[in-house]
CSV table of C-alpha atoms in Angstrom, one decimal:
chain,number,residue,atom,x,y,z
H,171,MET,CA,-123.2,187.6,-11.4
H,172,GLY,CA,-121.0,185.9,-8.4
H,173,TRP,CA,-118.5,188.8,-9.4
H,174,PHE,CA,-121.4,191.4,-9.7
H,175,ILE,CA,-122.2,190.6,-5.8
H,176,ASN,CA,-118.7,190.7,-4.5
H,177,ASN,CA,-117.9,194.1,-5.6
H,178,VAL,CA,-120.8,196.3,-7.0
H,179,LEU,CA,-123.2,195.4,-4.6
H,180,TYR,CA,-121.7,194.6,-1.5
H,181,ARG,CA,-118.3,195.7,-0.2
H,182,THR,CA,-116.9,191.5,0.1
H,183,VAL,CA,-113.4,191.3,1.7
H,184,VAL,CA,-111.4,187.6,0.7
H,185,LEU,CA,-109.3,187.0,2.7
H,186,GLY,CA,-106.9,183.2,3.0
H,187,LYS,CA,-106.6,182.6,-0.3
H,188,GLU,CA,-103.0,181.3,-0.5
H,189,ASN,CA,-105.0,178.4,1.7
H,190,ILE,CA,-106.3,177.6,-1.7
H,191,PRO,CA,-104.9,174.5,-3.1
H,192,GLN,CA,-104.0,175.6,-6.8
H,193,ALA,CA,-104.2,171.9,-8.2
H,194,GLY,CA,-105.8,168.8,-7.6
H,195,PRO,CA,-109.3,168.3,-6.0
H,196,VAL,CA,-110.5,170.3,-3.6
H,197,VAL,CA,-113.3,170.3,-1.6
H,198,PHE,CA,-114.6,174.1,-0.2
H,199,ALA,CA,-116.9,173.6,2.5
H,200,ALA,CA,-118.7,177.3,3.8
H,201,ASN,CA,-121.9,177.7,6.8
H,202,HIS,CA,-124.8,179.0,5.7
H,203,ILE,CA,-127.0,182.0,7.0
H,204,SER,CA,-128.1,183.8,3.6
H,205,PHE,CA,-129.1,182.5,-0.3
H,206,LEU,CA,-126.2,184.6,-1.1
H,207,ASP,CA,-123.2,182.3,0.2
H,208,GLY,CA,-123.6,180.7,-2.5
H,209,PRO,CA,-122.6,183.5,-5.1
H,210,VAL,CA,-120.3,185.1,-2.7
H,211,LEU,CA,-118.2,182.0,-1.9
H,212,PHE,CA,-118.8,181.1,-6.2
H,213,ALA,CA,-116.8,184.6,-6.8
H,214,ALA,CA,-114.6,184.8,-4.0
H,215,ALA,CA,-113.0,181.4,-5.0
H,216,SER,CA,-108.9,181.4,-7.0
H,217,ARG,CA,-110.5,178.5,-9.0
H,218,PRO,CA,-114.1,177.4,-10.5
H,219,MET,CA,-116.0,175.2,-8.6
H,220,HIS,CA,-119.2,173.3,-8.9
H,221,VAL,CA,-121.3,173.6,-5.9
H,222,LEU,CA,-124.1,171.4,-4.7
H,223,ILE,CA,-127.2,173.3,-4.4
H,224,LYS,CA,-129.6,172.3,-3.1
H,225,GLN,CA,-132.6,171.3,-6.2
H,226,GLU,CA,-136.0,173.7,-5.1
H,227,MET,CA,-133.8,176.4,-7.2
H,228,PHE,CA,-133.5,174.3,-10.0
H,229,LYS,CA,-136.3,175.6,-12.0
H,230,GLY,CA,-137.2,178.1,-14.7
H,231,ALA,CA,-135.1,180.8,-16.0
H,232,LEU,CA,-132.8,180.2,-12.8
H,233,GLY,CA,-132.6,176.6,-13.0
H,234,SER,CA,-131.2,176.3,-17.1
H,235,PHE,CA,-128.4,178.9,-15.7
H,236,LEU,CA,-127.4,177.0,-13.2
H,237,HIS,CA,-127.0,174.4,-15.3
H,238,GLY,CA,-125.4,176.1,-17.5
H,239,ILE,CA,-122.7,177.4,-15.1
H,240,GLY,CA,-121.7,173.9,-14.2
H,241,GLN,CA,-124.2,173.6,-11.1
H,242,LEU,CA,-125.5,170.5,-9.5
H,243,PRO,CA,-129.1,170.1,-8.2
H,244,VAL,CA,-128.8,168.4,-4.5
H,245,ASN,CA,-131.7,166.5,-2.7
H,246,ARG,CA,-130.9,167.2,0.9
H,247,SER,CA,-132.7,164.4,1.8
H,248,GLY,CA,-130.4,162.3,1.1
H,249,ASP,CA,-128.6,162.3,-2.4
H,250,ARG,CA,-126.8,159.4,-3.4
H,251,LYS,CA,-126.1,160.3,-7.0
H,252,ALA,CA,-125.4,164.1,-7.0
H,253,LEU,CA,-122.5,162.7,-4.7
H,254,GLN,CA,-121.6,160.5,-7.1
H,255,ARG,CA,-121.2,163.4,-10.0
H,256,ALA,CA,-119.5,165.3,-7.6
H,257,LYS,CA,-116.8,162.5,-6.5
H,258,SER,CA,-116.3,162.6,-10.3
H,259,ILE,CA,-115.6,165.8,-10.4
H,260,LEU,CA,-112.6,166.0,-7.6
H,261,ASP,CA,-111.4,162.9,-9.3
H,262,GLN,CA,-110.9,164.6,-12.1
H,263,GLY,CA,-109.3,166.6,-10.3
H,264,ARG,CA,-111.4,169.7,-9.9
H,265,SER,CA,-113.8,171.5,-7.2
H,266,ILE,CA,-116.3,171.6,-5.1
H,267,GLY,CA,-119.1,173.6,-3.3
H,268,ILE,CA,-120.5,172.6,-0.5
H,269,LEU,CA,-122.7,174.2,2.0
H,270,PRO,CA,-122.6,171.0,4.7
H,271,GLU,CA,-124.9,172.9,7.2
H,272,GLY,CA,-127.2,171.6,4.8
H,273,THR,CA,-130.0,174.6,5.9
H,274,ARG,CA,-130.0,178.6,6.4
H,275,GLY,CA,-129.5,178.9,10.5
H,276,ASP,CA,-126.9,180.5,12.8
H,277,GLY,CA,-123.4,179.7,10.4
H,278,ALA,CA,-121.8,178.4,14.3
H,279,ALA,CA,-121.2,174.8,12.1
H,280,ALA,CA,-123.3,173.1,14.7
H,281,SER,CA,-124.1,170.1,13.1
H,282,VAL,CA,-122.6,169.0,9.3
H,283,SER,CA,-123.9,166.9,6.5
H,284,GLY,CA,-123.2,163.4,6.4
H,285,GLY,CA,-122.2,164.6,2.2
H,286,VAL,CA,-118.8,166.4,3.1
H,287,ALA,CA,-117.5,163.9,5.1
H,288,TRP,CA,-118.5,160.7,2.5
H,289,LEU,CA,-116.8,162.7,-0.5
H,290,ALA,CA,-113.7,163.6,1.9
H,291,LEU,CA,-113.5,159.8,2.3
H,292,ASN,CA,-113.7,158.8,-1.1
H,293,SER,CA,-111.4,161.4,-3.0
H,294,ASP,CA,-107.8,162.4,-2.3
H,295,ALA,CA,-109.8,166.5,-1.7
H,296,ILE,CA,-109.1,168.9,0.4
H,297,VAL,CA,-111.2,170.1,3.0
H,298,VAL,CA,-110.8,173.9,2.6
H,299,PRO,CA,-113.3,175.3,5.0
H,300,VAL,CA,-115.1,178.5,4.1
H,301,ALA,CA,-116.6,180.8,6.8
H,302,ILE,CA,-119.5,183.7,5.2
H,303,LEU,CA,-120.1,186.6,7.2
H,304,GLY,CA,-122.3,189.7,6.6
H,305,THR,CA,-124.6,188.2,4.1
H,306,ARG,CA,-127.0,188.1,7.4
H,307,HIS,CA,-127.4,190.0,10.2
H,308,SER,CA,-129.0,189.6,13.9
H,309,GLY,CA,-132.6,190.5,13.7
H,310,GLU,CA,-132.6,189.8,9.8
H,311,GLY,CA,-134.9,186.7,8.4
H,312,VAL,CA,-133.2,184.0,6.4
H,313,ASN,CA,-134.8,185.2,3.2
H,314,HIS,CA,-133.6,189.5,4.3
H,315,VAL,CA,-131.7,190.9,1.6
H,316,PRO,CA,-129.3,192.8,2.7
H,317,ARG,CA,-129.0,196.7,1.8
H,318,PHE,CA,-126.1,197.2,-0.6
H,319,GLY,CA,-122.6,198.3,0.0
H,320,ARG,CA,-122.6,196.0,3.1
H,321,ARG,CA,-119.5,194.6,3.7
H,322,VAL,CA,-119.3,191.4,3.5
H,323,VAL,CA,-116.4,188.3,4.5
H,324,ALA,CA,-115.2,186.1,3.1
H,325,SER,CA,-112.2,183.5,4.3
H,326,PHE,CA,-110.8,180.9,3.5
H,327,GLY,CA,-109.3,178.9,6.3
H,328,GLU,CA,-106.1,176.1,6.3
H,329,GLY,CA,-107.3,172.3,5.2
H,330,LEU,CA,-107.1,169.0,5.7
H,331,ARG,CA,-107.6,166.4,4.4
H,332,VAL,CA,-109.2,162.8,6.3
H,333,GLN,CA,-109.0,159.0,5.7
H,334,ARG,CA,-109.8,156.3,6.8
H,335,GLN,CA,-107.9,154.1,9.6
H,336,PRO,CA,-107.3,150.9,9.7
H,337,GLY,CA,-109.3,148.5,11.0
H,338,GLU,CA,-112.2,151.0,11.2
H,339,SER,CA,-115.4,150.8,10.4
H,340,GLY,CA,-117.1,152.6,7.8
H,341,ARG,CA,-119.6,154.3,10.3
H,342,ALA,CA,-116.8,154.8,12.5
H,343,SER,CA,-114.7,156.8,9.6
H,344,MET,CA,-118.0,158.8,8.5
H,345,ASP,CA,-118.9,160.2,12.0
H,346,ARG,CA,-115.0,161.1,12.5
H,347,ALA,CA,-114.3,163.1,9.3
H,348,ALA,CA,-117.2,164.9,10.0
H,349,GLU,CA,-116.7,165.7,12.5
H,350,SER,CA,-113.0,166.7,11.9
H,351,ILE,CA,-114.3,168.2,9.7
H,352,ARG,CA,-117.2,170.3,11.7
H,353,ALA,CA,-114.8,171.2,14.5
H,354,ALA,CA,-112.6,173.2,11.2
H,355,LEU,CA,-115.3,174.6,9.9
H,356,ALA,CA,-116.6,176.2,13.7
H,357,ASN,CA,-113.5,176.9,14.6
H,358,HIS,CA,-112.6,178.9,11.3
H,359,VAL,CA,-116.4,180.8,11.5
H,360,SER,CA,-115.5,182.2,15.1
H,361,THR,CA,-111.8,183.0,14.6
H,362,THR,CA,-113.2,184.8,11.7
H,363,ALA,CA,-115.6,186.7,12.9
H,364,MET,CA,-113.9,187.4,16.3
H,365,ARG,CA,-110.8,188.6,13.9
H,366,THR,CA,-113.0,191.0,11.7
H,367,GLY,CA,-115.4,192.0,13.8
H,368,VAL,CA,-118.1,190.9,11.4
H,369,PRO,CA,-121.0,188.9,13.7
H,370,LEU,CA,-123.1,185.6,13.2
H,371,PRO,CA,-126.9,186.2,13.1
H,372,GLU,CA,-127.6,185.3,16.2
H,373,VAL,CA,-124.6,184.5,17.9
H,374,PRO,CA,-123.1,186.0,21.4
H,375,LEU,CA,-119.2,187.3,21.4
H,376,ARG,CA,-119.1,184.4,24.2
H,377,GLU,CA,-120.8,181.9,22.5
H,378,LEU,CA,-118.1,182.6,20.0
H,379,GLN,CA,-115.6,182.4,22.5
H,380,ASN,CA,-116.7,178.9,23.8
H,381,ASN,CA,-116.8,177.9,20.0
H,382,ILE,CA,-113.5,178.4,19.6
H,383,LEU,CA,-112.4,177.0,22.4
H,384,ASN,CA,-114.7,173.4,22.4
H,385,SER,CA,-114.2,173.0,18.1
H,386,THR,CA,-110.1,172.9,18.8
H,387,THR,CA,-110.7,170.6,21.5
H,388,SER,CA,-113.7,168.2,19.3
H,389,ARG,CA,-111.2,168.8,15.7
H,390,SER,CA,-108.1,167.1,18.0
H,391,ALA,CA,-110.3,164.4,19.4
H,392,ALA,CA,-111.5,163.3,16.0
H,393,ASP,CA,-107.8,163.2,14.9
H,394,HIS,CA,-106.1,161.2,17.2
H,395,HIS,CA,-109.0,159.2,17.3
Protein backbone atom coordinates (compact mmCIF):
# COMPACT_ATOMS: atom_id res chain seq x y z
CA MET A 1 0.00 0.00 0.00
CA GLY A 2 2.85 2.34 0.83
CA TRP A 3 4.52 1.64 -2.51
CA PHE A 4 1.23 2.41 -4.31
CA ILE A 5 0.91 5.72 -2.46
CA ASN A 6 4.51 6.75 -3.18
CA ASN A 7 4.74 5.62 -6.79
CA VAL A 8 1.23 5.70 -8.25
CA LEU A 9 -0.93 8.16 -6.33
CA TYR A 10 1.88 10.65 -5.66
CA ARG A 11 5.31 11.48 -7.06
CA THR A 12 7.44 10.78 -4.01
CA VAL A 13 11.08 11.82 -4.16
CA VAL A 14 13.25 9.89 -1.70
CA LEU A 15 16.47 11.57 -0.57
CA GLY A 16 19.27 10.52 1.77
CA LYS A 17 18.93 6.74 1.55
CA GLU A 18 22.68 6.58 2.12
CA ASN A 19 21.98 7.79 5.68
CA ILE A 20 19.98 4.66 6.52
CA PRO A 21 22.08 2.09 8.42
CA GLN A 22 21.69 -1.27 6.71
CA ALA A 23 22.12 -3.24 9.92
CA GLY A 24 21.44 -2.73 13.61
CA PRO A 25 18.62 -0.98 15.46
CA VAL A 26 17.27 2.28 14.02
CA VAL A 27 14.62 4.75 15.15
CA PHE A 28 13.21 6.69 12.20
CA ALA A 29 11.85 9.96 13.64
CA ALA A 30 9.70 11.93 11.17
CA ASN A 31 7.79 15.19 11.31
CA HIS A 32 4.00 15.04 11.12
CA ILE A 33 1.74 17.17 8.90
CA SER A 34 -0.74 14.71 7.36
CA PHE A 35 -2.37 11.31 7.80
CA LEU A 36 -0.23 10.16 4.83
CA ASP A 37 3.09 10.68 6.64
CA GLY A 38 3.22 7.19 8.19
CA PRO A 39 2.59 5.29 4.93
CA VAL A 40 5.06 7.53 3.05
CA LEU A 41 7.74 6.93 5.71
CA PHE A 42 7.07 3.18 5.77
CA ALA A 43 7.38 2.84 1.97
CA ALA A 44 10.31 5.22 1.44
CA ALA A 45 12.75 3.49 3.80
CA SER A 46 15.09 0.82 2.47
CA ARG A 47 14.45 -1.24 5.62
CA PRO A 48 11.18 -2.62 6.98
CA MET A 49 9.96 -0.91 10.13
CA HIS A 50 7.31 -1.11 12.82
CA VAL A 51 5.60 2.28 13.06
CA LEU A 52 4.02 3.53 16.28
CA ILE A 53 0.49 4.59 15.27
CA LYS A 54 -2.25 6.10 17.45
CA GLN A 55 -4.42 3.36 18.89
CA GLU A 56 -7.60 4.92 17.49
CA MET A 57 -6.58 3.63 14.04
CA PHE A 58 -6.66 -0.01 15.16
CA LYS A 59 -10.34 -0.67 14.57
CA GLY A 60 -12.16 -3.00 12.19
CA ALA A 61 -10.53 -4.12 8.96
CA LEU A 62 -7.93 -1.35 9.05
CA GLY A 63 -6.88 -2.34 12.55
CA SER A 64 -6.50 -5.97 11.51
CA PHE A 65 -4.44 -4.90 8.51
CA LEU A 66 -2.16 -2.69 10.61
CA HIS A 67 -1.62 -5.49 13.13
CA GLY A 68 -0.96 -7.90 10.27
CA ILE A 69 1.90 -5.82 8.85
CA GLY A 70 3.49 -5.36 12.26
CA GLN A 71 2.50 -1.83 13.18
CA LEU A 72 2.24 -0.88 16.86
CA PRO A 73 -0.74 0.84 18.54
CA VAL A 74 0.16 3.56 21.02
CA ASN A 75 -1.83 5.66 23.47
CA ARG A 76 -0.58 9.18 22.79
CA SER A 77 -1.32 10.31 26.35
CA GLY A 78 1.41 7.92 27.57
CA ASP A 79 2.00 4.26 26.83
CA ARG A 80 4.84 2.49 28.61
CA LYS A 81 3.75 -0.88 27.25
CA ALA A 82 4.02 0.30 23.63
CA LEU A 83 7.49 1.71 24.31
CA GLN A 84 8.58 -1.59 25.86
CA ARG A 85 7.36 -3.46 22.76
CA ALA A 86 9.26 -1.00 20.56
CA LYS A 87 12.42 -1.44 22.66
CA SER A 88 12.14 -5.23 22.30
CA ILE A 89 12.07 -4.80 18.52
CA LEU A 90 15.12 -2.54 18.63
CA ASP A 91 16.93 -5.04 20.86
CA GLN A 92 16.50 -7.54 18.01
CA GLY A 93 18.36 -5.19 15.67
CA ARG A 94 15.24 -4.07 13.83
CA SER A 95 13.68 -0.67 13.07
CA ILE A 96 11.01 1.52 14.62
CA GLY A 97 9.23 4.44 12.97
CA ILE A 98 7.84 7.24 15.13
CA LEU A 99 6.20 10.62 14.55
CA PRO A 100 7.43 12.25 17.78
CA GLU A 101 5.50 15.51 17.41
CA GLY A 102 2.54 13.36 18.48
CA THR A 103 -0.11 15.05 16.37
CA ARG A 104 -0.46 16.64 12.95
CA GLY A 105 0.67 20.27 12.86
CA ASP A 106 2.99 22.47 10.81
CA GLY A 107 5.73 19.82 10.94
CA ALA A 108 8.47 22.19 12.08
CA ALA A 109 9.32 19.98 15.11
CA ALA A 110 8.95 22.73 17.70
CA SER A 111 8.51 19.97 20.28
CA VAL A 112 8.78 16.17 20.47
CA SER A 113 7.48 13.58 22.90
CA GLY A 114 9.66 11.97 25.52
CA GLY A 115 9.01 8.55 24.00
CA VAL A 116 11.56 8.96 21.23
CA ALA A 117 14.17 10.06 23.76
CA TRP A 118 13.40 7.07 26.01
CA LEU A 119 13.80 4.65 23.11
CA ALA A 120 17.08 6.23 22.05
CA LEU A 121 18.52 6.17 25.57
CA ASN A 122 17.37 2.64 26.41
CA SER A 123 18.59 0.96 23.25
CA ASP A 124 21.68 1.11 21.11
CA ALA A 125 19.65 2.55 18.25
CA ILE A 126 20.72 5.26 15.85
CA VAL A 127 18.05 7.96 15.44
CA VAL A 128 17.54 8.99 11.81
CA PRO A 129 15.57 12.25 11.36
CA VAL A 130 13.14 12.10 8.43
CA ALA A 131 11.57 15.10 6.69
CA ILE A 132 8.17 14.41 5.13
CA LEU A 133 7.03 17.30 2.89
CA GLY A 134 4.21 17.85 0.43
CA THR A 135 1.58 15.66 2.08
CA ARG A 136 -0.13 18.89 3.15
CA HIS A 137 0.20 22.48 1.89
CA SER A 138 -0.74 25.82 3.41
CA GLY A 139 -4.50 26.31 3.53
CA GLU A 140 -5.23 22.58 3.66
CA GLY A 141 -6.69 21.03 6.81
CA VAL A 142 -4.98 18.16 8.62
CA ASN A 143 -7.50 15.69 7.15
CA HIS A 144 -7.19 17.02 3.60
CA VAL A 145 -6.57 14.44 0.87
CA PRO A 146 -3.95 15.96 -1.47
CA ARG A 147 -4.55 15.84 -5.21
CA PHE A 148 -3.14 12.83 -6.99
CA GLY A 149 0.18 13.34 -8.72
CA ARG A 150 1.45 15.85 -6.17
CA ARG A 151 5.18 15.91 -5.49
CA VAL A 152 5.98 14.52 -2.06
CA VAL A 153 9.43 14.41 -0.44
CA ALA A 154 10.79 11.87 2.05
CA SER A 155 14.31 12.82 3.11
CA PHE A 156 16.46 10.78 5.50
CA GLY A 157 18.99 12.85 7.45
CA GLU A 158 22.26 12.04 9.13
CA GLY A 159 21.76 9.74 12.10
CA LEU A 160 22.63 10.54 15.69
CA ARG A 161 23.07 8.48 18.82
CA VAL A 162 22.24 9.80 22.28
CA GLN A 163 23.55 8.26 25.49
CA ARG A 164 23.41 8.95 29.20
CA GLN A 165 26.32 10.87 30.62
CA PRO A 166 28.12 9.94 33.87
CA GLY A 167 26.48 11.47 36.92
CA GLU A 168 23.49 12.71 34.94
CA SER A 169 20.00 12.14 36.37
CA GLY A 170 17.41 10.23 34.41
CA ARG A 171 15.29 13.35 33.90
CA ALA A 172 18.26 15.40 32.73
CA SER A 173 19.22 12.64 30.28
CA MET A 174 15.69 12.51 28.89
CA ASP A 175 15.48 16.27 28.49
CA ARG A 176 18.88 16.49 26.80
CA ALA A 177 18.16 13.55 24.48
CA ALA A 178 14.74 14.92 23.52
CA GLU A 179 16.21 18.32 22.71
CA SER A 180 19.06 16.83 20.66
CA ILE A 181 16.59 14.78 18.62
CA ARG A 182 14.13 17.67 18.27
CA ALA A 183 16.88 20.03 17.09
CA ALA A 184 18.23 17.50 14.59
CA LEU A 185 14.74 16.86 13.19
CA ALA A 186 13.81 20.55 13.02
CA ASN A 187 17.08 21.39 11.28
CA HIS A 188 16.68 18.57 8.77
CA VAL A 189 13.05 19.44 8.00
CA SER A 190 13.82 23.12 7.45
CA THR A 191 16.96 22.40 5.41
CA THR A 192 15.07 19.92 3.22
CA ALA A 193 12.23 22.38 2.63
CA MET A 194 14.72 25.07 1.57
CA ARG A 195 16.64 22.64 -0.64
CA THR A 196 13.66 21.10 -2.43
CA GLY A 197 11.33 24.08 -2.57
CA VAL A 198 8.53 22.01 -0.98
CA PRO A 199 7.38 24.12 1.98
CA LEU A 200 5.89 23.26 5.31
CA PRO A 201 2.24 24.27 5.69
CA GLU A 202 1.82 27.77 7.16
CA VAL A 203 5.57 28.24 7.79
CA PRO A 204 7.15 31.20 5.93
CA LEU A 205 10.64 31.07 4.42
CA ARG A 206 12.12 33.39 7.06
CA GLU A 207 10.92 31.12 9.85
CA LEU A 208 12.55 28.13 8.15
CA GLN A 209 15.84 30.02 8.04
CA ASN A 210 15.51 30.86 11.73
CA ASN A 211 14.70 27.22 12.50
CA ILE A 212 17.97 26.11 10.89
CA LEU A 213 20.01 28.61 12.92
CA ASN A 214 18.20 27.98 16.21
CA SER A 215 18.18 24.20 15.85
CA THR A 216 21.90 24.05 15.10
CA THR A 217 22.64 26.16 18.19
CA SER A 218 20.22 24.17 20.35
CA ARG A 219 21.60 20.79 19.30
CA SER A 220 25.17 21.93 19.89
CA ALA A 221 24.27 23.10 23.39
CA ALA A 222 22.48 19.84 24.19
CA ASP A 223 25.33 17.72 22.87
CA HIS A 224 27.87 19.53 25.03
CA HIS A 225 25.74 19.77 28.17
